[in-house]
Coordinates of C-alpha atoms and ligand atoms in Angstrom, one line a residue:
X22 CA -46.5 87.3 -27.7
X23 CA -49.5 87.1 -25.4
X24 CA -52.7 89.0 -26.3
X25 CA -56.0 89.9 -24.6
X26 CA -59.2 90.2 -26.6
X27 CA -61.4 92.5 -24.5
X28 CA -65.0 93.5 -25.0
X29 CA -68.6 93.0 -24.0
X30 CA -70.4 89.7 -24.5
X31 CA -71.3 89.3 -28.2
X32 CA -68.6 91.7 -29.4
X33 CA -67.1 88.9 -31.5
X34 CA -64.1 88.0 -29.4
X35 CA -64.4 84.3 -30.0
X36 CA -64.8 84.7 -33.8
X37 CA -61.8 87.1 -34.0
X38 CA -59.7 84.9 -31.7
X39 CA -60.2 82.0 -34.0
X40 CA -58.9 84.0 -37.0
X41 CA -55.9 85.4 -35.0
X42 CA -55.0 81.9 -33.7
X43 CA -54.7 80.6 -37.3
X44 CA -52.8 83.5 -38.7
X45 CA -50.3 84.0 -35.9
X46 CA -50.0 80.4 -34.7
X47 CA -51.2 81.2 -31.1
X48 CA -53.4 79.3 -28.7
X49 CA -56.9 80.6 -27.8
X50 CA -57.7 80.5 -24.1
X51 CA -61.4 81.1 -23.6
X52 CA -62.3 80.8 -20.0
X53 CA -66.0 80.5 -21.1
X54 CA -65.2 77.5 -23.3
X55 CA -63.1 75.9 -20.5
X56 CA -66.1 76.3 -18.1
X57 CA -68.5 74.9 -20.6
X58 CA -66.2 71.8 -21.0
X59 CA -66.5 71.3 -17.2
X60 CA -70.3 71.6 -17.4
X61 CA -70.4 68.8 -20.0
X62 CA -68.7 66.5 -17.5
X63 CA -71.8 66.9 -15.3
X64 CA -69.6 67.0 -12.1
X65 CA -70.6 68.9 -9.0
X66 CA -68.3 71.7 -10.0
X67 CA -69.8 71.7 -13.5
X68 CA -73.3 72.1 -12.1
X69 CA -72.2 74.9 -9.8
X70 CA -70.6 76.7 -12.8
X71 CA -73.8 76.2 -14.9
X72 CA -76.0 77.9 -12.4
X73 CA -73.7 80.9 -12.3
X74 CA -73.4 81.1 -16.1
X75 CA -77.2 80.8 -16.6
X76 CA -77.6 83.7 -14.2
X77 CA -75.2 85.9 -16.2
X78 CA -72.9 86.4 -13.2
X79 CA -69.1 85.7 -13.0
X80 CA -67.9 82.3 -11.8
X81 CA -65.7 82.5 -8.7
X82 CA -62.1 83.8 -9.1
X83 CA -60.7 80.6 -7.4
X84 CA -62.2 78.4 -10.2
X85 CA -60.8 80.7 -12.9
X86 CA -57.4 81.2 -11.3
X87 CA -56.9 77.4 -11.1
X88 CA -57.7 77.1 -14.8
X89 CA -55.2 79.9 -15.7
X90 CA -52.4 78.5 -13.6
X91 CA -52.5 75.3 -15.5
X92 CA -52.2 77.2 -18.8
X93 CA -49.4 79.6 -17.8
X94 CA -47.3 76.9 -16.2
X95 CA -47.4 74.8 -19.4
X96 CA -44.4 75.3 -21.6
X97 CA -46.4 74.4 -24.7
X98 CA -48.3 77.7 -24.4
X99 CA -45.2 79.9 -23.5
X100 CA -45.8 83.4 -24.8
X101 CA -48.3 82.1 -27.4
X102 CA -51.6 82.9 -25.8
X103 CA -54.7 84.9 -26.8
X104 CA -57.1 85.3 -23.9
X105 CA -60.8 85.5 -24.8
X106 CA -63.0 86.6 -22.0
X107 CA -60.3 86.8 -19.4
X108 CA -59.5 88.6 -17.2
X109 CA -63.0 89.6 -16.2
X110 CA -62.5 91.7 -13.0
X111 CA -59.8 93.5 -11.1
X112 CA -58.9 90.5 -8.9
X113 CA -58.3 88.3 -12.0
X114 CA -56.3 91.2 -13.6
X115 CA -54.0 91.4 -10.6
X116 CA -53.7 87.7 -10.4
X117 CA -52.8 87.4 -14.1
X118 CA -50.1 90.1 -13.6
X119 CA -48.5 88.1 -10.8
X120 CA -48.7 84.8 -12.7
X121 CA -47.1 86.4 -15.8
X122 CA -44.2 87.6 -13.7
X123 CA -43.8 84.3 -12.1
X124 CA -43.7 82.5 -15.4
X125 CA -41.5 85.1 -17.1
X126 CA -44.1 86.3 -19.6
X127 CA -46.0 89.5 -20.4
X128 CA -49.0 90.8 -22.3
X129 CA -48.1 92.5 -25.6
X130 CA -51.4 94.1 -26.3
X131 CA -55.0 94.4 -25.2
X132 CA -57.4 94.6 -28.2
X133 CA -60.7 96.2 -27.1
X134 CA -63.7 95.5 -29.4
X135 CA -66.3 98.3 -29.1
X136 CA -69.9 97.4 -30.1
X137 CA -73.2 99.1 -29.4
X138 CA -75.6 97.4 -27.0
X139 CA -78.4 96.9 -29.7
X140 CA -75.9 95.1 -32.0
X141 CA -74.6 93.0 -29.1
X142 CA -78.1 91.7 -28.3
X143 CA -78.8 90.8 -32.0
X144 CA -75.4 89.1 -32.3
X145 CA -76.0 87.0 -29.2
X146 CA -79.6 86.1 -30.1
X147 CA -78.5 85.0 -33.5
X148 CA -75.4 83.0 -32.4
X149 CA -75.0 79.4 -33.4
X150 CA -72.0 77.2 -32.4
X151 CA -71.1 73.9 -34.0
X152 CA -70.7 71.3 -31.2
X153 CA -68.6 69.3 -33.5
X154 CA -66.0 71.7 -35.0
X155 CA -66.5 74.7 -32.7
X156 CA -67.0 77.2 -35.5
X157 CA -69.2 80.2 -34.6
X158 CA -72.0 81.4 -37.0
X159 CA -74.8 84.0 -36.8
X160 CA -78.4 83.7 -38.1
X161 CA -78.4 87.4 -39.0
X162 CA -74.8 88.4 -39.7
X163 CA -72.9 85.2 -40.7
X164 CA -75.3 82.4 -41.7
X165 CA -74.2 78.8 -42.2
X166 CA -73.7 77.8 -45.8
X167 CA -72.5 74.7 -47.6
X168 CA -69.2 76.5 -48.2
X169 CA -68.4 77.7 -44.7
X170 CA -69.5 74.6 -42.8
X171 CA -69.4 70.9 -43.6
X172 CA -70.6 69.2 -40.3
X173 CA -74.1 67.9 -39.8
X174 CA -76.5 70.9 -39.3
X175 CA -77.9 69.1 -36.3
X176 CA -74.6 69.9 -34.5
X177 CA -75.4 73.6 -34.6
X178 CA -76.5 74.7 -31.1
X179 CA -77.4 77.8 -29.2
X180 CA -75.7 78.5 -25.8
X181 CA -78.0 78.2 -22.8
X182 CA -77.0 81.7 -21.7
X183 CA -77.8 83.3 -25.1
X184 CA -81.3 84.3 -24.2
X185 CA -82.7 87.8 -23.7
X186 CA -82.9 87.7 -19.9
X187 CA -79.4 86.4 -19.3
X188 CA -77.9 88.8 -21.9
X189 CA -79.1 91.8 -19.9
X190 CA -77.5 90.5 -16.7
X191 CA -74.2 89.5 -18.6
X192 CA -74.1 93.1 -20.0
X193 CA -74.6 94.6 -16.6
X194 CA -71.9 92.3 -15.1
X195 CA -69.6 93.5 -17.9
X196 CA -70.2 97.2 -17.1
X197 CA -69.9 96.8 -13.4
X198 CA -67.0 94.3 -13.1
X199 CA -65.1 94.0 -16.4
X200 CA -65.0 97.4 -18.0
X201 CA -63.1 99.0 -15.0
X202 CA -60.0 96.8 -15.7
X203 CA -59.4 98.7 -19.0
X204 CA -57.8 101.5 -17.0
X205 CA -55.1 99.1 -15.7
X206 CA -54.0 98.3 -19.3
X207 CA -54.5 101.9 -20.5
X208 CA -51.9 103.0 -17.9
X209 CA -49.4 100.5 -19.3
X210 CA -50.0 101.8 -22.9
X211 CA -51.2 98.3 -24.0
X212 CA -54.7 99.3 -25.1
X213 CA -55.9 99.3 -28.7
X214 CA -59.5 100.3 -29.2
X215 CA -61.2 98.8 -32.3
X216 CA -64.6 99.7 -33.8
X217 CA -66.1 96.2 -34.0
X218 CA -69.5 97.2 -35.5
X219 CA -68.5 96.3 -39.0
X220 CA -68.0 93.0 -41.0
X221 CA -65.9 90.2 -39.5
X222 CA -63.2 90.4 -42.2
X223 CA -62.8 94.2 -42.0
X224 CA -62.4 93.9 -38.2
X225 CA -59.9 91.0 -38.4
X226 CA -57.9 93.0 -41.0
X227 CA -57.5 95.9 -38.6
X228 CA -56.7 93.5 -35.7
X229 CA -54.1 91.6 -37.7
X230 CA -52.4 94.8 -38.8
X231 CA -52.0 95.8 -35.2
X232 CA -50.6 92.4 -34.2
X233 CA -48.2 92.3 -37.2
X234 CA -46.9 95.7 -36.1
X235 CA -46.1 94.3 -32.7
X236 CA -44.1 91.5 -34.3
X237 CA -42.1 93.9 -36.5
Ligands
LIG322 P1 -68.1 83.8 -22.4 O1 -68.1 82.5 -23.1 O2 -66.8 84.5 -22.3 O3 -69.2 84.7 -22.9 O4 -68.5 83.5 -20.9 C1 -69.8 82.9 -20.5 C2 -70.0 82.9 -19.0 O5 -68.9 82.2 -18.4 C3 -69.9 84.3 -18.4 O6 -71.1 85.0 -18.5 C4 -69.5 84.0 -17.0 O7 -70.6 83.5 -16.2 C5 -68.5 82.8 -17.2 N1 -67.1 83.2 -17.4 C6 -66.4 83.2 -18.5 N2 -65.1 83.7 -18.3 C7 -65.1 84.1 -17.0 C8 -64.1 84.6 -16.2 N3 -62.9 85.0 -16.7 N4 -64.4 84.9 -14.9 C9 -65.6 84.6 -14.4 N5 -66.6 84.1 -15.1 C10 -66.4 83.8 -16.4

């Protein structure tokens, strides 16, 4: 089973993907996380990627396609993927389709998380990520406590693109380039729309029910 978690920036895709991965024994492929790993290496490519991410625009399809080929050609991940933040435009969608056919795989379901713009902005501005364990928290909606996090509080960081100016441009990029790909999956009857305005565990319960029904 391969899944796509779809939605605007700040919809909670990463948080939900982490829950689904544990419950259904899948691998999360976040192209954003893979790009941030490259940035950490401080290579020329990493610097180029950083400048695009900080502007809130999409990184080139060639860079993304190279990352995805490595994943889909790896037997370890065969039919066990949940894509978070990919595909992001029509070209990536078509390329994914070709690669899935080439590696004898398919998408079982596209879960679209719907959230209002005002909530998105608050979620992004409050987001904190632990650079040690990777867990995602939120100053407003899911604060760090001694129970939910055991790493040094100094490892909690904000993303460099989680600022008010970049959020607006990321949201516009989403409307302009990413949202149109929904039609592609709607036509294949793969789309499940989810109201993602509520609490994390309510949303994950709805998502897990949908995934469980695919497995049945
Ligand atoms: P995310 O972590 O998914 O919020 O992505 C952060 C940023 O990484 C985006 O604003 C883009 O600049 C870049 N990015 C992530 N995934 C993709 C993708 N599939 N295609 C192009 N750019 C991407």
